mmCIF file of N, CA and C in Angstrom:
data_model
loop_
_atom_site.group_PDB
_atom_site.id
_atom_site.type_symbol
_atom_site.label_atom_id
_atom_site.label_comp_id
_atom_site.label_asym_id
_atom_site.label_seq_id
_atom_site.Cartn_x
_atom_site.Cartn_y
_atom_site.Cartn_z
ATOM 1 N N MET A 17 0.782 -0.771 0.072
ATOM 2 C CA MET A 17 0.209 -0.096 -0.021
ATOM 3 C C MET A 17 0.345 0.949 0.109
ATOM 4 N N SER A 18 0.368 2.395 -0.288
ATOM 5 C CA SER A 18 0.824 3.644 -0.783
ATOM 6 C C SER A 18 0.821 4.033 0.610
ATOM 7 N N ALA A 19 1.584 5.319 0.848
ATOM 8 C CA ALA A 19 1.975 6.558 1.336
ATOM 9 C C ALA A 19 -0.288 6.847 1.531
ATOM 10 N N GLY A 20 -0.853 6.861 2.639
ATOM 11 C CA GLY A 20 -2.783 7.451 2.457
ATOM 12 C C GLY A 20 -3.309 6.403 2.845
ATOM 13 N N GLY A 21 -2.379 4.695 2.557
ATOM 14 C CA GLY A 21 -3.669 3.487 2.489
ATOM 15 C C GLY A 21 -4.208 3.826 0.758
ATOM 16 N N GLU A 22 -3.947 4.239 0.176
ATOM 17 C CA GLU A 22 -4.509 3.789 -1.230
ATOM 18 C C GLU A 22 -3.288 2.736 -1.405
ATOM 19 N N GLN A 23 -4.329 1.684 -2.441
ATOM 20 C CA GLN A 23 -3.433 1.534 -3.351
ATOM 21 C C GLN A 23 -2.690 1.508 -4.540
ATOM 22 N N PRO A 24 -1.687 1.074 -5.762
ATOM 23 C CA PRO A 24 -1.598 2.363 -6.444
ATOM 24 C C PRO A 24 -1.896 1.438 -7.416
ATOM 25 N N VAL A 25 -2.019 2.823 -8.127
ATOM 26 C CA VAL A 25 -2.671 2.170 -9.683
ATOM 27 C C VAL A 25 -1.482 1.773 -10.122
ATOM 28 N N GLY A 26 -1.986 1.102 -11.748
ATOM 29 C CA GLY A 26 -1.031 1.234 -13.267
ATOM 30 C C GLY A 26 -1.693 1.977 -14.251
ATOM 31 N N ILE A 27 -0.515 1.707 -15.109
ATOM 32 C CA ILE A 27 -0.883 2.789 -15.467
ATOM 33 C C ILE A 27 -1.284 3.210 -16.932
ATOM 34 N N ASP A 28 -2.334 1.803 -16.879
ATOM 35 C CA ASP A 28 -3.083 2.055 -18.055
ATOM 36 C C ASP A 28 -4.052 2.461 -17.452
ATOM 37 N N GLU A 29 -4.652 2.012 -16.037
ATOM 38 C CA GLU A 29 -5.966 2.524 -15.148
ATOM 39 C C GLU A 29 -5.359 3.833 -14.987
ATOM 40 N N LEU A 30 -4.397 4.105 -14.435
ATOM 41 C CA LEU A 30 -3.643 6.152 -14.468
ATOM 42 C C LEU A 30 -4.080 6.341 -15.698
ATOM 43 N N LEU A 31 -3.910 5.922 -16.983
ATOM 44 C CA LEU A 31 -4.095 6.870 -18.058
ATOM 45 C C LEU A 31 -5.932 6.291 -18.167
ATOM 46 N N ASP A 32 -6.457 6.017 -17.574
ATOM 47 C CA ASP A 32 -8.021 6.297 -18.666
ATOM 48 C C ASP A 32 -8.174 7.865 -16.619
ATOM 49 N N ARG A 33 -7.359 6.751 -15.605
ATOM 50 C CA ARG A 33 -8.599 8.700 -14.937
ATOM 51 C C ARG A 33 -7.919 9.442 -15.344
ATOM 52 N N VAL A 34 -6.836 10.133 -15.995
ATOM 53 C CA VAL A 34 -6.052 10.847 -16.489
ATOM 54 C C VAL A 34 -7.151 11.457 -17.916
ATOM 55 N N ARG A 35 -7.380 11.100 -18.701
ATOM 56 C CA ARG A 35 -8.230 10.705 -19.954
ATOM 57 C C ARG A 35 -9.567 10.604 -19.916
ATOM 58 N N ALA A 36 -9.709 10.750 -18.521
ATOM 59 C CA ALA A 36 -11.514 10.931 -17.951
ATOM 60 C C ALA A 36 -11.860 12.399 -17.593
ATOM 61 N N THR A 37 -10.804 13.105 -17.784
ATOM 62 C CA THR A 37 -10.479 14.290 -17.177
ATOM 63 C C THR A 37 -10.872 15.436 -18.076
ATOM 64 N N TYR A 38 -10.827 15.201 -19.826
ATOM 65 C CA TYR A 38 -10.483 16.538 -20.496
ATOM 66 C C TYR A 38 -10.955 15.900 -22.028
ATOM 67 N N ALA A 39 -11.144 16.313 -22.346
ATOM 68 C CA ALA A 39 -11.601 15.827 -24.278
ATOM 69 C C ALA A 39 -10.288 15.978 -24.678
ATOM 70 N N ARG A 40 -9.745 14.550 -25.201
ATOM 71 C CA ARG A 40 -8.933 14.416 -26.237
ATOM 72 C C ARG A 40 -9.234 14.826 -28.098
ATOM 73 N N VAL A 41 -8.304 15.205 -28.655
ATOM 74 C CA VAL A 41 -8.055 15.168 -30.189
ATOM 75 C C VAL A 41 -7.526 14.900 -30.900
ATOM 76 N N GLU A 42 -8.773 14.754 -32.298
ATOM 77 C CA GLU A 42 -8.486 13.592 -32.697
ATOM 78 C C GLU A 42 -7.339 14.411 -34.207
ATOM 79 N N PRO A 43 -6.596 13.490 -35.290
ATOM 80 C CA PRO A 43 -6.008 14.105 -36.036
ATOM 81 C C PRO A 43 -6.620 15.525 -36.742
ATOM 82 N N ARG A 44 -7.600 15.283 -38.009
ATOM 83 C CA ARG A 44 -7.953 16.595 -37.910
ATOM 84 C C ARG A 44 -8.405 17.159 -37.769
ATOM 85 N N GLU A 45 -9.088 16.926 -36.788
ATOM 86 C CA GLU A 45 -9.499 18.086 -34.963
ATOM 87 C C GLU A 45 -8.462 18.639 -35.169
ATOM 88 N N ALA A 46 -7.293 18.628 -34.857
ATOM 89 C CA ALA A 46 -6.420 18.900 -34.034
ATOM 90 C C ALA A 46 -5.525 19.944 -35.804
ATOM 91 N N TYR A 47 -5.256 18.905 -36.875
ATOM 92 C CA TYR A 47 -5.703 20.296 -37.893
ATOM 93 C C TYR A 47 -6.082 20.901 -38.020
ATOM 94 N N GLU A 48 -7.636 21.195 -38.121
ATOM 95 C CA GLU A 48 -8.230 22.579 -38.491
ATOM 96 C C GLU A 48 -8.010 23.569 -37.516
ATOM 97 N N ALA A 49 -8.054 23.089 -36.185
ATOM 98 C CA ALA A 49 -6.699 23.839 -34.852
ATOM 99 C C ALA A 49 -6.147 25.154 -34.517
ATOM 100 N N ALA A 50 -5.073 23.798 -35.330
ATOM 101 C CA ALA A 50 -3.817 25.020 -35.224
ATOM 102 C C ALA A 50 -4.122 25.909 -36.205
ATOM 103 N N ARG A 51 -4.635 25.033 -37.492
ATOM 104 C CA ARG A 51 -4.112 25.855 -38.608
ATOM 105 C C ARG A 51 -5.408 27.807 -39.060
ATOM 106 N N SER A 52 -6.766 27.247 -37.792
ATOM 107 C CA SER A 52 -7.049 28.865 -37.425
ATOM 108 C C SER A 52 -7.073 29.431 -36.548
ATOM 109 N N GLY A 53 -5.672 28.749 -35.494
ATOM 110 C CA GLY A 53 -5.419 29.460 -35.413
ATOM 111 C C GLY A 53 -5.320 29.133 -33.317
ATOM 112 N N GLU A 54 -6.690 28.187 -33.228
ATOM 113 C CA GLU A 54 -7.238 28.371 -32.426
ATOM 114 C C GLU A 54 -6.660 27.298 -30.957
ATOM 115 N N ALA A 55 -5.544 27.107 -31.687
ATOM 116 C CA ALA A 55 -4.706 25.444 -30.587
ATOM 117 C C ALA A 55 -2.834 25.783 -31.077
ATOM 118 N N LEU A 56 -2.395 25.046 -30.141
ATOM 119 C CA LEU A 56 -1.121 25.408 -30.220
ATOM 120 C C LEU A 56 -0.859 23.896 -30.333
ATOM 121 N N LEU A 57 0.303 23.170 -30.923
ATOM 122 C CA LEU A 57 0.196 22.552 -31.306
ATOM 123 C C LEU A 57 1.623 21.899 -30.740
ATOM 124 N N VAL A 58 2.449 21.304 -29.855
ATOM 125 C CA VAL A 58 3.582 20.858 -29.646
ATOM 126 C C VAL A 58 3.603 19.261 -29.103
ATOM 127 N N ASP A 59 4.847 19.730 -30.016
ATOM 128 C CA ASP A 59 5.469 17.743 -30.104
ATOM 129 C C ASP A 59 6.521 17.329 -28.996
ATOM 130 N N ILE A 60 6.113 16.882 -28.784
ATOM 131 C CA ILE A 60 7.048 16.253 -27.777
ATOM 132 C C ILE A 60 8.054 15.476 -27.135
ATOM 133 N N ARG A 61 7.846 14.382 -28.267
ATOM 134 C CA ARG A 61 9.073 13.247 -29.241
ATOM 135 C C ARG A 61 10.225 13.704 -28.959
ATOM 136 N N TYR A 62 10.721 12.731 -28.789
ATOM 137 C CA TYR A 62 12.290 12.978 -28.092
ATOM 138 C C TYR A 62 13.022 13.096 -30.002
ATOM 139 N N ALA A 63 14.444 13.706 -29.792
ATOM 140 C CA ALA A 63 14.761 13.975 -30.997
ATOM 141 C C ALA A 63 14.342 12.587 -31.610
ATOM 142 N N ALA A 64 15.213 11.870 -31.308
ATOM 143 C CA ALA A 64 15.351 10.565 -32.547
ATOM 144 C C ALA A 64 13.845 10.157 -32.898
ATOM 145 N N LEU A 65 12.847 10.359 -32.447
ATOM 146 C CA LEU A 65 11.868 10.398 -33.803
ATOM 147 C C LEU A 65 11.625 11.461 -34.710
ATOM 148 N N ARG A 66 11.390 12.271 -33.726
ATOM 149 C CA ARG A 66 11.454 13.621 -35.135
ATOM 150 C C ARG A 66 12.016 13.026 -36.487
ATOM 151 N N GLU A 67 13.724 12.704 -35.201
ATOM 152 C CA GLU A 67 14.457 12.847 -36.913
ATOM 153 C C GLU A 67 13.947 11.731 -37.772
ATOM 154 N N ARG A 68 13.685 10.691 -37.287
ATOM 155 C CA ARG A 68 13.049 8.934 -38.607
ATOM 156 C C ARG A 68 11.992 9.657 -38.750
ATOM 157 N N ASP A 69 11.225 10.240 -38.148
ATOM 158 C CA ASP A 69 9.645 10.342 -38.496
ATOM 159 C C ASP A 69 9.021 11.554 -39.361
ATOM 160 N N GLY A 70 10.462 12.866 -39.445
ATOM 161 C CA GLY A 70 9.580 14.210 -39.315
ATOM 162 C C GLY A 70 9.029 14.923 -38.528
ATOM 163 N N LEU A 71 8.222 16.615 -39.136
ATOM 164 C CA LEU A 71 7.620 17.047 -37.801
ATOM 165 C C LEU A 71 6.195 17.399 -38.599
ATOM 166 N N ILE A 72 5.947 17.914 -37.259
ATOM 167 C CA ILE A 72 4.294 18.350 -37.976
ATOM 168 C C ILE A 72 4.757 19.931 -38.148
ATOM 169 N N PRO A 73 4.832 20.475 -39.533
ATOM 170 C CA PRO A 73 4.786 21.806 -39.733
ATOM 171 C C PRO A 73 3.912 22.649 -38.768
ATOM 172 N N GLY A 74 4.927 23.728 -38.337
ATOM 173 C CA GLY A 74 4.261 24.577 -37.261
ATOM 174 C C GLY A 74 4.260 25.045 -36.287
ATOM 175 N N ALA A 75 4.220 22.789 -35.359
ATOM 176 C CA ALA A 75 4.106 22.762 -34.125
ATOM 177 C C ALA A 75 5.227 22.938 -33.363
ATOM 178 N N LEU A 76 5.296 23.133 -32.192
ATOM 179 C CA LEU A 76 6.072 23.485 -31.660
ATOM 180 C C LEU A 76 6.996 22.647 -30.928
ATOM 181 N N VAL A 77 8.435 22.770 -31.226
ATOM 182 C CA VAL A 77 8.867 21.112 -30.927
ATOM 183 C C VAL A 77 10.166 21.596 -29.121
ATOM 184 N N VAL A 78 8.672 20.902 -28.289
ATOM 185 C CA VAL A 78 9.249 21.266 -27.010
ATOM 186 C C VAL A 78 9.584 19.838 -25.916
ATOM 187 N N GLU A 79 11.004 19.505 -25.939
ATOM 188 C CA GLU A 79 11.080 18.387 -25.197
ATOM 189 C C GLU A 79 10.051 17.785 -23.854
ATOM 190 N N ARG A 80 9.421 16.685 -23.390
ATOM 191 C CA ARG A 80 8.566 16.301 -21.752
ATOM 192 C C ARG A 80 9.541 17.126 -21.418
ATOM 193 N N ASN A 81 10.679 16.671 -21.153
ATOM 194 C CA ASN A 81 11.404 17.249 -19.765
ATOM 195 C C ASN A 81 11.183 18.892 -19.796
ATOM 196 N N GLU A 82 11.008 19.382 -20.087
ATOM 197 C CA GLU A 82 11.295 20.820 -20.681
ATOM 198 C C GLU A 82 9.895 21.426 -20.031
ATOM 199 N N LEU A 83 8.535 21.174 -21.260
ATOM 200 C CA LEU A 83 7.929 20.763 -21.440
ATOM 201 C C LEU A 83 6.466 22.354 -19.745
ATOM 202 N N GLU A 84 6.647 21.788 -18.604
ATOM 203 C CA GLU A 84 6.240 22.517 -17.822
ATOM 204 C C GLU A 84 7.160 23.886 -17.541
ATOM 205 N N TRP A 85 8.142 23.608 -17.895
ATOM 206 C CA TRP A 85 8.359 25.309 -18.090
ATOM 207 C C TRP A 85 8.235 26.520 -19.034
ATOM 208 N N ARG A 86 8.688 25.745 -20.053
ATOM 209 C CA ARG A 86 8.691 26.492 -21.191
ATOM 210 C C ARG A 86 6.857 26.569 -21.588
ATOM 211 N N LEU A 87 5.711 26.163 -21.382
ATOM 212 C CA LEU A 87 4.146 26.367 -21.099
ATOM 213 C C LEU A 87 3.837 27.528 -20.201
ATOM 214 N N ASP A 88 3.483 26.918 -18.653
ATOM 215 C CA ASP A 88 4.102 28.200 -17.264
ATOM 216 C C ASP A 88 3.868 28.821 -17.918
ATOM 217 N N PRO A 89 2.668 29.796 -18.127
ATOM 218 C CA PRO A 89 2.557 31.581 -18.221
ATOM 219 C C PRO A 89 2.714 32.220 -17.143
ATOM 220 N N ARG A 90 3.420 31.662 -16.030
ATOM 221 C CA ARG A 90 4.005 32.629 -14.594
ATOM 222 C C ARG A 90 5.083 31.963 -15.250
ATOM 223 N N GLY A 91 6.339 30.901 -15.679
ATOM 224 C CA GLY A 91 7.374 30.954 -15.538
ATOM 225 C C GLY A 91 8.181 31.949 -16.104
ATOM 226 N N SER A 92 9.546 31.929 -15.665
ATOM 227 C CA SER A 92 10.758 32.481 -16.075
ATOM 228 C C SER A 92 10.919 32.363 -17.047
ATOM 229 N N HIS A 93 10.965 30.943 -17.462
ATOM 230 C CA HIS A 93 11.347 30.510 -18.885
ATOM 231 C C HIS A 93 10.487 30.207 -19.674
ATOM 232 N N ARG A 94 9.084 30.513 -19.701
ATOM 233 C CA ARG A 94 8.074 30.386 -20.406
ATOM 234 C C ARG A 94 8.518 30.571 -22.107
ATOM 235 N N LEU A 95 8.258 29.632 -23.050
ATOM 236 C CA LEU A 95 8.281 30.334 -24.669
ATOM 237 C C LEU A 95 6.984 31.891 -24.642
ATOM 238 N N PRO A 96 7.439 32.641 -25.813
ATOM 239 C CA PRO A 96 6.210 33.561 -25.964
ATOM 240 C C PRO A 96 4.697 33.597 -26.474
ATOM 241 N N GLU A 97 4.648 32.007 -26.612
ATOM 242 C CA GLU A 97 3.194 31.587 -27.317
ATOM 243 C C GLU A 97 2.733 31.121 -25.798
ATOM 244 N N ALA A 98 3.722 31.128 -24.648
ATOM 245 C CA ALA A 98 2.316 30.576 -23.895
ATOM 246 C C ALA A 98 2.196 31.899 -23.178
ATOM 247 N N ASP A 99 1.200 32.558 -23.461
ATOM 248 C CA ASP A 99 1.654 34.275 -22.393
ATOM 249 C C ASP A 99 -0.531 34.486 -21.782
ATOM 250 N N SER A 100 -1.286 32.464 -21.700
ATOM 251 C CA SER A 100 -2.203 32.709 -21.315
ATOM 252 C C SER A 100 -2.491 30.787 -20.793
ATOM 253 N N HIS A 101 -2.917 31.385 -19.423
ATOM 254 C CA HIS A 101 -3.830 30.063 -18.776
ATOM 255 C C HIS A 101 -4.946 29.402 -19.527
ATOM 256 N N ASP A 102 -5.219 30.311 -20.629
ATOM 257 C CA ASP A 102 -6.349 29.847 -21.915
ATOM 258 C C ASP A 102 -5.767 29.540 -23.100
ATOM 259 N N LEU A 103 -4.334 29.199 -23.246
ATOM 260 C CA LEU A 103 -4.145 28.928 -23.998
ATOM 261 C C LEU A 103 -4.471 27.043 -24.558
ATOM 262 N N ARG A 104 -4.974 26.579 -25.906
ATOM 263 C CA ARG A 104 -5.461 25.318 -26.116
ATOM 264 C C ARG A 104 -4.268 25.316 -26.404
ATOM 265 N N VAL A 105 -3.611 23.977 -26.518
ATOM 266 C CA VAL A 105 -2.469 23.308 -26.070
ATOM 267 C C VAL A 105 -2.512 21.818 -26.059
ATOM 268 N N VAL A 106 -2.724 21.408 -27.603
ATOM 269 C CA VAL A 106 -2.648 19.757 -28.452
ATOM 270 C C VAL A 106 -1.139 19.570 -27.953
ATOM 271 N N VAL A 107 -0.765 18.077 -26.643
ATOM 272 C CA VAL A 107 0.812 18.057 -26.934
ATOM 273 C C VAL A 107 0.439 16.457 -27.624
ATOM 274 N N ILE A 108 1.713 16.312 -28.464
ATOM 275 C CA ILE A 108 1.633 15.364 -29.331
ATOM 276 C C ILE A 108 2.920 14.812 -29.165
ATOM 277 N N CYS A 109 2.919 13.328 -28.517
ATOM 278 C CA CYS A 109 3.851 12.504 -28.299
ATOM 279 C C CYS A 109 3.458 10.899 -30.134
ATOM 280 N N ASN A 110 4.597 10.004 -29.087
ATOM 281 C CA ASN A 110 4.482 9.192 -30.479
ATOM 282 C C ASN A 110 2.883 8.493 -31.290
ATOM 283 N N GLU A 111 3.232 7.652 -29.967
ATOM 284 C CA GLU A 111 1.127 7.720 -29.809
ATOM 285 C C GLU A 111 0.239 7.880 -29.482
ATOM 286 N N GLY A 112 0.422 8.753 -28.532
ATOM 287 C CA GLY A 112 -0.816 9.186 -28.356
ATOM 288 C C GLY A 112 -0.955 8.779 -26.395
ATOM 289 N N TYR A 113 0.215 8.627 -25.673
ATOM 290 C CA TYR A 113 0.065 7.715 -24.004
ATOM 291 C C TYR A 113 1.522 8.741 -23.341
ATOM 292 N N ALA A 114 2.032 9.337 -23.720
ATOM 293 C CA ALA A 114 3.142 10.283 -22.311
ATOM 294 C C ALA A 114 2.071 11.617 -22.375
ATOM 295 N N SER A 115 1.626 11.728 -23.973
ATOM 296 C CA SER A 115 0.963 12.685 -24.058
ATOM 297 C C SER A 115 -0.055 12.806 -23.277
ATOM 298 N N SER A 116 -0.661 12.309 -23.255
ATOM 299 C CA SER A 116 -2.008 11.954 -22.087
ATOM 300 C C SER A 116 -1.403 12.282 -20.114
ATOM 301 N N LEU A 117 -0.069 11.556 -20.146
ATOM 302 C CA LEU A 117 0.019 12.499 -18.746
ATOM 303 C C LEU A 117 0.873 13.912 -18.907
ATOM 304 N N ALA A 118 1.477 13.903 -20.491
ATOM 305 C CA ALA A 118 1.452 15.724 -19.933
ATOM 306 C C ALA A 118 0.959 16.776 -20.467
ATOM 307 N N ALA A 119 -0.169 15.958 -20.553
ATOM 308 C CA ALA A 119 -2.139 17.134 -20.856
ATOM 309 C C ALA A 119 -1.701 17.353 -19.334
ATOM 310 N N GLU A 120 -1.582 16.387 -18.701
ATOM 311 C CA GLU A 120 -2.757 15.821 -17.321
ATOM 312 C C GLU A 120 -1.484 17.510 -16.055
ATOM 313 N N SER A 121 -0.656 17.009 -17.026
ATOM 314 C CA SER A 121 0.503 17.966 -16.052
ATOM 315 C C SER A 121 0.338 19.648 -16.323
ATOM 316 N N LEU A 122 -0.290 20.095 -17.799
ATOM 317 C CA LEU A 122 -0.250 21.176 -18.320
ATOM 318 C C LEU A 122 -1.126 21.044 -17.681
ATOM 319 N N HIS A 123 -2.884 20.524 -16.670
ATOM 320 C CA HIS A 123 -4.573 21.373 -15.957
ATOM 321 C C HIS A 123 -3.778 21.231 -14.483
ATOM 322 N N ARG A 124 -2.779 21.036 -14.198
ATOM 323 C CA ARG A 124 -2.344 21.097 -12.836
ATOM 324 C C ARG A 124 -1.535 22.390 -12.659
ATOM 325 N N LEU A 125 -1.047 23.318 -14.047
ATOM 326 C CA LEU A 125 -0.338 24.958 -14.034
ATOM 327 C C LEU A 125 -1.484 25.346 -14.225
ATOM 328 N N GLY A 126 -2.570 24.999 -14.688
ATOM 329 C CA GLY A 126 -4.080 26.144 -14.721
ATOM 330 C C GLY A 126 -3.817 26.126 -16.495
ATOM 331 N N LEU A 127 -2.949 24.925 -16.713
ATOM 332 C CA LEU A 127 -3.421 25.610 -18.660
ATOM 333 C C LEU A 127 -4.902 24.185 -19.048
ATOM 334 N N HIS A 128 -5.892 25.007 -18.190
ATOM 335 C CA HIS A 128 -7.073 23.822 -17.862
ATOM 336 C C HIS A 128 -7.488 23.859 -19.370
ATOM 337 N N ARG A 129 -7.086 24.024 -21.238
ATOM 338 C CA ARG A 129 -7.698 24.093 -21.753
ATOM 339 C C ARG A 129 -6.651 22.347 -22.229
ATOM 340 N N ALA A 130 -5.775 22.446 -21.881
ATOM 341 C CA ALA A 130 -4.476 21.432 -22.343
ATOM 342 C C ALA A 130 -5.642 19.750 -23.155
ATOM 343 N N THR A 131 -5.036 19.581 -24.157
ATOM 344 C CA THR A 131 -5.433 18.282 -24.192
ATOM 345 C C THR A 131 -4.384 17.413 -25.067
ATOM 346 N N ASP A 132 -4.646 16.182 -25.177
ATOM 347 C CA ASP A 132 -3.369 15.395 -25.499
ATOM 348 C C ASP A 132 -4.071 15.205 -27.340
ATOM 349 N N LEU A 133 -3.603 14.777 -29.075
ATOM 350 C CA LEU A 133 -3.918 14.049 -29.622
ATOM 351 C C LEU A 133 -3.987 12.958 -29.733
ATOM 352 N N THR A 134 -4.775 11.691 -29.975
ATOM 353 C CA THR A 134 -5.447 10.465 -29.834
ATOM 354 C C THR A 134 -4.394 10.006 -30.797
ATOM 355 N N GLY A 135 -3.889 8.694 -30.582
ATOM 356 C CA GLY A 135 -2.889 8.128 -32.148
ATOM 357 C C GLY A 135 -1.519 9.124 -31.814
ATOM 358 N N GLY A 136 -1.448 9.890 -31.092
ATOM 359 C CA GLY A 136 -0.189 10.922 -31.759
ATOM 360 C C GLY A 136 0.489 10.913 -32.770
ATOM 361 N N PHE A 137 1.526 11.157 -33.257
ATOM 362 C CA PHE A 137 1.706 11.430 -34.132
ATOM 363 C C PHE A 137 2.318 10.662 -35.132
ATOM 364 N N GLN A 138 1.811 9.094 -34.890
ATOM 365 C CA GLN A 138 1.267 8.447 -35.386
ATOM 366 C C GLN A 138 0.430 8.458 -36.800
ATOM 367 N N ALA A 139 -0.378 8.434 -34.863
ATOM 368 C CA ALA A 139 -1.990 9.090 -36.158
ATOM 369 C C ALA A 139 -2.426 10.177 -37.394
ATOM 370 N N TRP A 140 -1.504 11.295 -36.526
ATOM 371 C CA TRP A 140 -1.793 12.440 -37.421
ATOM 372 C C TRP A 140 -0.885 12.027 -39.176
ATOM 373 N N ARG A 141 0.600 10.887 -39.027
ATOM 374 C CA ARG A 141 0.490 11.042 -40.082
ATOM 375 C C ARG A 141 0.068 9.766 -41.260
ATOM 376 N N ALA A 142 -0.593 9.243 -40.183
ATOM 377 C CA ALA A 142 -1.875 7.579 -40.568
ATOM 378 C C ALA A 142 -3.166 8.438 -41.374
ATOM 379 N N ALA A 143 -3.005 9.692 -40.578
ATOM 380 C CA ALA A 143 -4.575 9.852 -41.311
ATOM 381 C C ALA A 143 -4.306 11.308 -42.847
ATOM 382 N N GLY A 144 -2.744 11.242 -42.759
ATOM 383 C CA GLY A 144 -2.670 11.972 -44.238
ATOM 384 C C GLY A 144 -2.125 12.845 -44.302
ATOM 385 N N LEU A 145 -1.932 13.326 -42.977
ATOM 386 C CA LEU A 145 -1.989 15.654 -42.221
ATOM 387 C C LEU A 145 -0.448 15.242 -42.783
ATOM 388 N N PRO A 146 -0.305 16.668 -43.061
ATOM 389 C CA PRO A 146 0.785 17.164 -43.256
ATOM 390 C C PRO A 146 2.271 16.627 -42.909
ATOM 391 N N VAL A 147 3.156 16.152 -42.750
ATOM 392 C CA VAL A 147 4.529 16.301 -42.283
ATOM 393 C C VAL A 147 5.704 16.782 -42.599
ATOM 394 N N THR A 148 6.481 17.276 -42.227
ATOM 395 C CA THR A 148 8.039 18.171 -43.103
ATOM 396 C C THR A 148 8.992 16.799 -43.540
ATOM 397 N N VAL A 149 9.163 15.643 -43.893
ATOM 398 C CA VAL A 149 10.008 14.892 -44.091
ATOM 399 C C VAL A 149 11.676 15.080 -43.938
ATOM 400 N N PRO A 150 12.491 14.688 -43.012
ATOM 401 C CA PRO A 150 13.569 15.194 -42.995
ATOM 402 C C PRO A 150 14.755 14.757 -44.011
ATOM 403 N N GLU A 151 15.878 15.487 -43.813
ATOM 404 C CA GLU A 151 17.000 15.266 -44.961
ATOM 405 C C GLU A 151 17.774 14.457 -44.792
ATOM 406 N N GLY A 152 17.881 13.860 -46.255
ATOM 407 C CA GLY A 152 18.387 11.813 -46.014
ATOM 408 C C GLY A 152 16.894 11.314 -45.536
ATOM 409 N N VAL A 153 16.126 11.316 -45.363
ATOM 410 C CA VAL A 153 15.189 10.020 -44.761
ATOM 411 C C VAL A 153 14.022 9.970 -46.126
ATOM 412 N N PRO A 154 13.945 8.812 -47.139
ATOM 413 C CA PRO A 154 13.680 8.288 -48.118
ATOM 414 C C PRO A 154 11.773 9.000 -47.967
ATOM 415 N N GLU A 155 11.295 9.464 -48.523
ATOM 416 C CA GLU A 155 9.095 9.827 -48.062
ATOM 417 C C GLU A 155 8.809 8.425 -49.015
ATOM 418 N N GLU A 156 8.248 7.231 -48.562
ATOM 419 C CA GLU A 156 7.219 6.647 -48.604
ATOM 420 C C GLU A 156 6.507 6.700 -49.473
ATOM 421 N N GLN A 157 6.541 5.700 -50.100
ATOM 422 C CA GLN A 157 5.509 5.908 -52.284
ATOM 423 C C GLN A 157 4.341 5.095 -51.918
#
């Protein structure tokens, strides 16, 4: 038992609990929200995945370990885009798991409109949405 007498939860249950607190977005919805300026796409994938698979044009790249510091509107290390707790942030990881935990962390900082992309970058790419392919990597035919 953990401190406080509660049973520890596994990652699957934790993800279910976290995801029940906000509405996740599908790739097409995220694309349209970003195009209209309604949402900021934030790619938290690590460099090797970005180099292998490419980037989402217009998405802000913020390494997961810097996310809270860069997006806290009250933080001294925030990015210029992080100017309001009302900012709609769509967090994107590779397959849509780590991004759920990241979105929940942003909620704790008061970014109440933070969400994540169902299926992550892989779902974005599978939906045929724009991807910038890194140099030296052949495009799929």
